[in-house]
XYZ file of C-alpha atoms in Angstrom:
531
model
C 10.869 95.680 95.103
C 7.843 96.274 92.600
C 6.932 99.093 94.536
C 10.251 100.806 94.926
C 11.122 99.904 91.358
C 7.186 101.819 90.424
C 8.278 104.661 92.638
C 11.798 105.374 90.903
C 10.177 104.899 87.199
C 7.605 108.405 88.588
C 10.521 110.098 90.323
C 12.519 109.850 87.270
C 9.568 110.777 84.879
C 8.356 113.871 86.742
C 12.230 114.930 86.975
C 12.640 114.506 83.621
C 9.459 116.417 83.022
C 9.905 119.705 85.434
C 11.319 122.257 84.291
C 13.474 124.706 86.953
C 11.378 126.679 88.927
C 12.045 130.317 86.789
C 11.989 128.312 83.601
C 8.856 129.125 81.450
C 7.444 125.201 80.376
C 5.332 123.819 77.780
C 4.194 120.985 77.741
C 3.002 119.028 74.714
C 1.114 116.147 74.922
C 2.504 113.882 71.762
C 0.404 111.142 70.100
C 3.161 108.752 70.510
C 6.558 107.741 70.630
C 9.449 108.845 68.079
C 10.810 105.616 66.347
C 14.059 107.598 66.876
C 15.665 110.628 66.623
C 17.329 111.013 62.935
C 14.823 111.898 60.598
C 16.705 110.874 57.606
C 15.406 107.087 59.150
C 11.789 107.804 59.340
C 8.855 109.082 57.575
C 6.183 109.323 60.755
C 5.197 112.772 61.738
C 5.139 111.491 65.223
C 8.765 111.142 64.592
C 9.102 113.844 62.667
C 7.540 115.970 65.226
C 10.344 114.931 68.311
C 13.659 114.973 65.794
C 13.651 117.519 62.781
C 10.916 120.271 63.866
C 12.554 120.929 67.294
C 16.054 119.751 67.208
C 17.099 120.427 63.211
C 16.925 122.843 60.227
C 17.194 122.345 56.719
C 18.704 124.234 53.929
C 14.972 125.800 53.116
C 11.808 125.719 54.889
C 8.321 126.135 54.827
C 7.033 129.443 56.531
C 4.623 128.814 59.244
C 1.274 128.198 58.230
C 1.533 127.280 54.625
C 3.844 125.677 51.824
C 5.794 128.751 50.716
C 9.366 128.218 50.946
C 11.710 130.774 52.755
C 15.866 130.847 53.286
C 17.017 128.665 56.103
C 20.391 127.482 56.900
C 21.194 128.500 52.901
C 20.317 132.383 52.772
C 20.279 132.420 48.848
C 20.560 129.973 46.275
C 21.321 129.995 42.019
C 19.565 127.739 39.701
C 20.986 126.801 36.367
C 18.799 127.826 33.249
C 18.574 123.558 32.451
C 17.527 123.320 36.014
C 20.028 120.524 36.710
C 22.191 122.878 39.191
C 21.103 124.269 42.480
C 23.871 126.425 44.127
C 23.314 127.452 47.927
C 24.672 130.256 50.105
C 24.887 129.041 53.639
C 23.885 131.171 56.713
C 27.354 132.554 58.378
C 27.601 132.063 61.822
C 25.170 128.819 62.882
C 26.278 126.786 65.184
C 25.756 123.738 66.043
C 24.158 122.730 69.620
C 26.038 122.491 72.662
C 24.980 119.579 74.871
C 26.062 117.670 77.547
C 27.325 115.235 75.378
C 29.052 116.961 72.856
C 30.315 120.649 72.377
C 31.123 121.241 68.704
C 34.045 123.258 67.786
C 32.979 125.098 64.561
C 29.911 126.231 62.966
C 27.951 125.127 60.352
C 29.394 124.718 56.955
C 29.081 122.714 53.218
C 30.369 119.691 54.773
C 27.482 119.070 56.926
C 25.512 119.886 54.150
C 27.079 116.685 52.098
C 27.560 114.349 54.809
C 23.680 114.899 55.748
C 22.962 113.660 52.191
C 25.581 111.240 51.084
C 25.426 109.133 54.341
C 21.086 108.366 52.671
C 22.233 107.829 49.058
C 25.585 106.567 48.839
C 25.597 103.040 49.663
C 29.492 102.949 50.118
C 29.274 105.667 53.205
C 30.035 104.444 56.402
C 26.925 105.643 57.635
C 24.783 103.847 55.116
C 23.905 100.821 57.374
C 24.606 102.255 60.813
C 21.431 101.298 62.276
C 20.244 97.840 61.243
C 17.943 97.526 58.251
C 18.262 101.362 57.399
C 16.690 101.916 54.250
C 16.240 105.895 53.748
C 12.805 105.073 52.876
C 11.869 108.723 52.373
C 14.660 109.760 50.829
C 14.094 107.098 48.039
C 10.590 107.567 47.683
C 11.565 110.850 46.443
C 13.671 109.124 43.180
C 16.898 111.209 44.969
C 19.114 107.884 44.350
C 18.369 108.535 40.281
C 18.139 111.949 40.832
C 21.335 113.150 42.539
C 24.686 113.502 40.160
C 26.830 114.620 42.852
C 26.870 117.264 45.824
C 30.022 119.694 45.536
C 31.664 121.608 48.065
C 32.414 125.114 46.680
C 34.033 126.452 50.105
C 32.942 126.409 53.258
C 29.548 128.671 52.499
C 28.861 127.323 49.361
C 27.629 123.900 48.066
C 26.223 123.024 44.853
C 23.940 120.110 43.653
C 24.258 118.494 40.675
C 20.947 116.574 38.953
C 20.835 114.174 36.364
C 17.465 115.400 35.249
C 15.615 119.164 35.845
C 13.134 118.279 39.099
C 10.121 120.889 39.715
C 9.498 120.062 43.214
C 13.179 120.279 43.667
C 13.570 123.103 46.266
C 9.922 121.981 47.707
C 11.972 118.306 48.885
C 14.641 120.079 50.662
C 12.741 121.644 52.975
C 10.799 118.194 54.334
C 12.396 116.123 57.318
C 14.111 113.988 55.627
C 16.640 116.694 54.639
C 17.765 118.085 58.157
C 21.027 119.051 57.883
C 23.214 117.149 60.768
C 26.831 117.958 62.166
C 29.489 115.877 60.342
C 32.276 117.065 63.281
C 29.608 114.949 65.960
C 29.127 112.146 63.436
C 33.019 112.203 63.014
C 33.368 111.431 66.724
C 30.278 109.267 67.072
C 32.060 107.264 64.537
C 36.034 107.553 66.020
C 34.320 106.225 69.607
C 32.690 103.399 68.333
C 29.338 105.414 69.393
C 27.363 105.674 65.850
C 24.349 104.572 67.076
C 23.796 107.311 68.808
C 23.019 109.497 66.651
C 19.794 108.517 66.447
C 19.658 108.455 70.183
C 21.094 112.042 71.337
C 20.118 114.355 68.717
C 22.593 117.502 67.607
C 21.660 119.971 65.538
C 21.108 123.629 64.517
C 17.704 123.884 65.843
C 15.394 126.230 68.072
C 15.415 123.100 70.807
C 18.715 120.913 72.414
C 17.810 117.370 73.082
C 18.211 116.979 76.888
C 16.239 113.034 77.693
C 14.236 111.026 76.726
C 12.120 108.254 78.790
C 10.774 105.543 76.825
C 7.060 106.148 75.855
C 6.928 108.490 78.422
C 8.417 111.988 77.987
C 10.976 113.722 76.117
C 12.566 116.914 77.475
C 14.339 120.153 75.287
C 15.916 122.985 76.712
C 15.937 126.514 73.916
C 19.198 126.476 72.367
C 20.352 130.072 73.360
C 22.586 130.200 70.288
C 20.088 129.617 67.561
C 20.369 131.588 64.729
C 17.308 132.857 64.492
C 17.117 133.904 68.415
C 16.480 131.639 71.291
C 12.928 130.882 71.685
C 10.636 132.607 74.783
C 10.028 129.099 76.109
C 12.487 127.980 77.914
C 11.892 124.081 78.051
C 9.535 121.936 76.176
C 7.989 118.572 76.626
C 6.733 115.812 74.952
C 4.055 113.538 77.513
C 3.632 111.080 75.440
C -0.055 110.362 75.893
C -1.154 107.440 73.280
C -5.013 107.716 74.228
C -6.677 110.501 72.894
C -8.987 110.710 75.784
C -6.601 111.117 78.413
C -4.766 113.863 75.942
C -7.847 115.245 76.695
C -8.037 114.820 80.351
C -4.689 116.387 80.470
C -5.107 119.285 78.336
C -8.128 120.255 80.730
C -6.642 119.876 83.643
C -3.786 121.831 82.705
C -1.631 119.394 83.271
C -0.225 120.026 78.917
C -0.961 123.024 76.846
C -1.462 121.445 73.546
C -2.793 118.104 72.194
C -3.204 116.716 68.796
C -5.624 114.551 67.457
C -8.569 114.600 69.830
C -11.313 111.777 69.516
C -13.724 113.651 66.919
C -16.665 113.179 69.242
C -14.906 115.248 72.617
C -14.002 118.174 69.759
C -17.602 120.366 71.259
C -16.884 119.715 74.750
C -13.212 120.735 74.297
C -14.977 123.619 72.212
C -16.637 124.516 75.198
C -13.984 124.859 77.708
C -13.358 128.313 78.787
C -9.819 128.253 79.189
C -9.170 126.241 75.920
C -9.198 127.188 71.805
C -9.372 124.593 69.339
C -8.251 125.524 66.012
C -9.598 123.547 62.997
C -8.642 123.518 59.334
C -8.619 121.279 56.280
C -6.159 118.618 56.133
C -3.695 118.054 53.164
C -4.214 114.635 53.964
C -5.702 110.841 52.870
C -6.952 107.794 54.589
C -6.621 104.817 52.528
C -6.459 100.767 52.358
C -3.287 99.718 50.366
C -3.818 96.024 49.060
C -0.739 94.649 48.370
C -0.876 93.734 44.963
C 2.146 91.835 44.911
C -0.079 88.701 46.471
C -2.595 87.037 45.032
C -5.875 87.899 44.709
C -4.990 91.342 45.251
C -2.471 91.419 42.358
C -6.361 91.578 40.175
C -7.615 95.300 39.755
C -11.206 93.337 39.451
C -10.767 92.013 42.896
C -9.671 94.891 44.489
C -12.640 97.332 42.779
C -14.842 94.671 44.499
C -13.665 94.850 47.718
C -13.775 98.786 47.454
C -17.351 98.307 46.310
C -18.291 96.760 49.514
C -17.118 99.295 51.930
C -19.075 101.764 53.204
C -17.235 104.856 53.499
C -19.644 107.657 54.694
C -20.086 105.201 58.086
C -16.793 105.413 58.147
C -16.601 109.413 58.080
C -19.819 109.262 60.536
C -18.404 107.201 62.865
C -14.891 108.036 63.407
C -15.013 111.653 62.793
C -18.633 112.064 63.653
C -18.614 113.457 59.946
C -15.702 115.828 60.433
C -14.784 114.660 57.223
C -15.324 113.957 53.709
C -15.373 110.376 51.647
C -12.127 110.430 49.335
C -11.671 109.224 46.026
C -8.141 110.635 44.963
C -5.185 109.602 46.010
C -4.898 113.462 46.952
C -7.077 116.010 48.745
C -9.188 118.272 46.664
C -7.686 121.540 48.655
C -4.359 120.429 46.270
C -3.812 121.950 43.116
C -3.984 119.186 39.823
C -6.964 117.418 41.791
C -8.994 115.698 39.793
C -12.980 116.199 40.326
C -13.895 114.286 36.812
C -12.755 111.079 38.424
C -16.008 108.986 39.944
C -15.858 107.094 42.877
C -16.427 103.210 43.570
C -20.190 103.187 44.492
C -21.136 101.223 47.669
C -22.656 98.364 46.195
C -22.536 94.690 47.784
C -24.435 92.587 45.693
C -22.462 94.236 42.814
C -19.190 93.609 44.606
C -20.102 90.018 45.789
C -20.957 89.524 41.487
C -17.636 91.007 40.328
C -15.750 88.861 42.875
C -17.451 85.438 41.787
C -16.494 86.826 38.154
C -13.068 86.569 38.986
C -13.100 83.244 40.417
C -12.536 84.163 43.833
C -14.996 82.676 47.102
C -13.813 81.653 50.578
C -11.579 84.600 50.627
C -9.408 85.219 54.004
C -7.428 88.151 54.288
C -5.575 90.188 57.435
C -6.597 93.669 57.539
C -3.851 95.740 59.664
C -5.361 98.771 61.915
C -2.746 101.417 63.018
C -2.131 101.758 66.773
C -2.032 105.623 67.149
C -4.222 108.514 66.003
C -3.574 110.155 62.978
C -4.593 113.441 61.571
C -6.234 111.225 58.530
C -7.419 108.540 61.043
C -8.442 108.808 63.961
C -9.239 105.585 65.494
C -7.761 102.679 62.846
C -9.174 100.248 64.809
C -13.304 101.837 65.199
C -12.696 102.052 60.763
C -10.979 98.098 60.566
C -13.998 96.755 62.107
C -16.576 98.030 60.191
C -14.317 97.042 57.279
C -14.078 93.824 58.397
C -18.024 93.473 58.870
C -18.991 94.999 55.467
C -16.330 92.668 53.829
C -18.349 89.316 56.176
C -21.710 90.598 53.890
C -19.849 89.661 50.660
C -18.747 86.827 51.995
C -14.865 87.808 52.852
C -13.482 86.862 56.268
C -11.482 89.577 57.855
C -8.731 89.270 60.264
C -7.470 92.388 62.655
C -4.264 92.730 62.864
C -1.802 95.491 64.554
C 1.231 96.317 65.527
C 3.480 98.840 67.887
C 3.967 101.829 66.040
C 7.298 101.674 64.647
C 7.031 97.966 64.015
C 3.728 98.826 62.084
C 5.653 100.712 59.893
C 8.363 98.591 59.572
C 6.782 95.268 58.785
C 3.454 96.871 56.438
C 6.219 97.606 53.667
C 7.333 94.198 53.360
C 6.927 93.355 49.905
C 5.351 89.877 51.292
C 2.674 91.297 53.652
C -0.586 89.588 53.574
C -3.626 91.635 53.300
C -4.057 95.246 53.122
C -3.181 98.025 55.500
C -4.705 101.148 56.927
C -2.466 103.936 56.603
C -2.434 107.787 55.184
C -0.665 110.697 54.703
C -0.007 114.177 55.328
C 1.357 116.341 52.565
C 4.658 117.155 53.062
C 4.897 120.266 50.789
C 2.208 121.368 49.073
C 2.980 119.395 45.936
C 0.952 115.834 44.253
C 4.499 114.680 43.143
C 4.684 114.331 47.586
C 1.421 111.946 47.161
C 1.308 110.760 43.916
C 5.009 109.939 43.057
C 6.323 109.027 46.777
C 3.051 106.817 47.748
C 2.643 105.430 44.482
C 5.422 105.662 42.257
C 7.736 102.443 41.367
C 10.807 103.976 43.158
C 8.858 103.658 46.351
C 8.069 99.683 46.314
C 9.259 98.076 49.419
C 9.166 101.590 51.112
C 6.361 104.223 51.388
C 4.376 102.671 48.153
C 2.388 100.030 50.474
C 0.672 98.634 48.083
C 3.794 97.698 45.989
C 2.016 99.202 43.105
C 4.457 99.316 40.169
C 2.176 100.477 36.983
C 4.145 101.811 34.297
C 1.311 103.946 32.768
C 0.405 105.419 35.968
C 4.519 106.162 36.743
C 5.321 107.436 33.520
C 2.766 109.693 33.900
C 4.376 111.148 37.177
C 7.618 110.647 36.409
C 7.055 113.302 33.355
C 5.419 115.626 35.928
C 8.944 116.285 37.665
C 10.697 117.247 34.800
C 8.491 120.469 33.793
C 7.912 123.058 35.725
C 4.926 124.277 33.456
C 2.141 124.214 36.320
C -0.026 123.734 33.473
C 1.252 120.968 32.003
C 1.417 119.183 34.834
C -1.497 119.338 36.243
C -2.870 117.899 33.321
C -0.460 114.831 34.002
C -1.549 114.226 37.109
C -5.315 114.363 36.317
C -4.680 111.419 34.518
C -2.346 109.590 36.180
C -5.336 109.973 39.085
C -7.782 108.304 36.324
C -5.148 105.438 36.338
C -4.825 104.960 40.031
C -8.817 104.935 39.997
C -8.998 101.977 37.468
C -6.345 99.904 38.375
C -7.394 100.366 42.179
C -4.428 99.629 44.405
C -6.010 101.210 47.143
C -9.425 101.825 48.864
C -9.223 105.914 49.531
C -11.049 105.899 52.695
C -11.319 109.849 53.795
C -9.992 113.611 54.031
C -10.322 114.888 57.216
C -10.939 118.627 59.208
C -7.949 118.184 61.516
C -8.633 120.226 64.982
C -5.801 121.120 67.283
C -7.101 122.235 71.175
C -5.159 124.429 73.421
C -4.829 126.260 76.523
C -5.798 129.936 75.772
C -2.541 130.357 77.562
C -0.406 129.955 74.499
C 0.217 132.586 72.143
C 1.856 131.768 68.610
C 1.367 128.546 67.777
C 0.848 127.995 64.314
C -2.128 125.316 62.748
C 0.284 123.971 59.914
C -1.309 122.895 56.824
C 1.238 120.132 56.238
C 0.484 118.866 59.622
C 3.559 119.968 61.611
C 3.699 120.312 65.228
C 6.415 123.119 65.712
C 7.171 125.001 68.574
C 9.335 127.928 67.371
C 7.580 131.169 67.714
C 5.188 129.607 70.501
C 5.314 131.475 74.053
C 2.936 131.267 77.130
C 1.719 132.945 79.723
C 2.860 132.949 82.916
């Protein structure tokens, strides 16, 4: 039964995987598994990557390759001279995907728009709580609760929305994941069939992809939606092999058996270099490593006691060893290719003995503490668990016992924002787009407590500072904010900044258009390959 049971699991799998036989297929091997499929839920770009870059659009987005924002499903838009009202012009004529399990009837218009939004912020919408412990965690990182008045429907091309403050990165947020505009006329049925759930199941949307399958931690399979607005795409079908092992991502990319991979281990970059029928393409990440300490528990609720244990970690073995020096020691909580970056600010110098002294200062010996290492490879980490050990044995030299502890992907997400979590946690991030307010205020800022702000960091200097930031759009100006709301972060220490890394992307020399995205998207619109 074992055997037959193995046999149907591959059948299934590779049928889920082929495309027809005069289909044109790429293949993508994906660091992981989506946590689901709406992105309004999520804030992983392995998730991010599977639901709102191949299924959904959004009002605005970013043009390929950098953090310039073009017209998207709104072809113009108005802004009031307070900056408080943002009026869009929607796209005639988009419709939504037609799938096997559900054909819409009209296109897109301003009530998508509103349902899309209202269902995160308005705690009274049925679709508030439709999937159990739904928090919108992006979407109130971003201070939208506070920041939204209202979202009017003008007519059916027009919506406006209303702000209860001016917000410079304003147009920047509506073209991230989190605000992929969905169909209200499927969530209208979803909801009439007692079905809700699936929307973040079977995705629908406006997008360059349709959802056809998806196999748990195994594959996911698109079709090119042939009425996409911008013109279907000269791929046919696309797949995600979900590959968790950077190795064998490797293995497969040279075998042919994908076309692109992310995240290679940093020390099979020269052989994958060296491949004939591969390119890699590098560039600088937007992007930090870092240790958040939750300084809601106790001792890591002192600054003193969480310099020390900064002071202790050796952060250029970390760069040598995980990225075989493919990238550089941070000490911002943002990259220094971002603009307002702060090179006055001096780093936490390795120093034990200094460390062991400042920790004996603040009364604090025996210490035991649970150090969480992420299960997949990021762009900013690479192997979590290679960086967690030597952690763990530079903390043993000062006397600090260190416990390893991880999690399944989405779970590790889930469970490090607990506002109870022991310990600290390895995490990172990729700039979303192009601004610090997408590091400084979403990571960091008080709003994002129990969400994206790990280290439940709630300093009213440091958010005060960042909080001004948004409501000026004199570059200026706030760059100088943010300069020394970085100073801040520095002394008060919630986090260990670990690294900024060169972020390489290998592919068959068989694909042609595939853009290296400096906000670390994985986007398939535009790609083709040979025959």
């Amino acid at each position: 039964m074992k055997k037959l049971t193995t046999l149907f699991a591959a059948t299934a799998l590779a049928t889920l995987m082929a495309g027809s036989a005069w289909s044109k297929t790429l293949v993508y091997c994906s660091e992981g598994s989506p946590e689901g499929f709406d992105p309004g839920l999520y804030t992983a770009g392995t998730t991010f990557d599977a639901s709102s870059r191949t299924v959904y659009n959004r009002l605005v987005e970013f043009k390929h390759g950098s953090t310039e924002i073009e017209p998207g499903l709104a072809e113009s838009w108005e802004i009031s001279a307070d900056g408080t009202e943002y009026t869009f012009k929607l796209r005639p004529g988009v419709k939504f995907q037609t799938t096997e399990f559900f054909t819409p009837t009209r296109d897109l218009n301003a009530d998508d728009v509103i349902y899309s939004f209202e269902r995160q912020y308005k705690t009274d919408n049925p679709w508030n709580k439709y999937v159990a412990g739904a928090s919108w965690e992006y979407l109130a990182g971003m201070g939208f609760p506070d920041l939204l008045k209202s979202i009017e429907k003008v007519d059916d091309l027009t919506v406006k929305f209303v702000l209860n403050k001016p917000e410079a990165p304003f147009m920047a947020d509506l073209a991230m994941d989190f605000a992929s505009i969905l169909s209200k006329e499927y969530a209208d049925k979803l909801q009439a069939d007692g079905k809700m759930e699936l929307m973040n199941q079977q995705p629908l949307g406006t997008g360059p992809f349709s959802f056809v399958a998806y196999q748990t931690d195994a594959a996911i399979r698109y079709k090119a939606n042939p009425d996409y607005w911008a013109g279907k795409q000269p791929i046919d079908d696309l797949v995600f092999a979900i590959t968790p092992d950077a190795a064998v991502r490797a293995q497969k990319l040279k075998a042919g058996e994908c076309h692109i991979m992310p995240y290679p281990n940093a020390a099979d970059v020269e052989g994958l270099k060296a491949d004939s029928n591969l390119n890699v393409s590098e560039q600088e990440g937007l992007n930090v490593a870092y240790v958040a300490y939750n300084t809601l528990v106790a001792p890591f609720d002192k600054p003193e006691v969480r310099k020390a244990l900064n002071m202790a970690v050796n952060k250029d073995a970390i760069v040598e060893s995980v990225f075989q020096e493919a990238a550089t020691v941070a000490k911002n909580p943002i990259p220094p290719t971002m603009w307002s970056y702060n090179k006055a600010v001096e780093d936490d110098k390795y120093d034990p003995e200094g460390a062991k002294k400042m920790l004996e200062a603040a009364g604090v010996s025996g210490l035991k503490m649970k150090l969480w290492a992420m299960p997949v490879a990021r762009p900013y980490m690479l192997n979590a668990r290679r960086a967690a050990e030597l952690i763990q044995a530079d903390l043993a030299k000062i006397g600090v016992d260190v416990e390893i502890v991880s999690y399944e992907w989405a779970e590790y997400l889930k469970l490090s924002s607990d506002k109870a979590r022991d310990g600290a946690v390895i995490l990172g991030w990729t700039g979303d787009n192009g601004d610090p307010d997408n590091f400084l205020h979403t990571l960091l800022g008080c709003a994002a407590v129990g969400g994206n702000n790990r280290a439940q960091w709630c300093n009213k200097e440091f958010d005060d500072l960042v909080n001004k930031a948004k409501v000026t759009s004199d570059v200026a100006e706030r760059t100088k904010l943010y300069e020394e709301a970085q100073v801040v972060f520095k002394r008060e220490a919630p986090w260990n900044t670990l690294d900024h890394s060169l972020v390489a992307i290998p592919m068959s020399k068989k694909v042609t258009g595939f853009v290296h995205d400096p906000l670390g998207y994985h986007r398939f619109d535009g790609v083709d390959i040979a025959e």
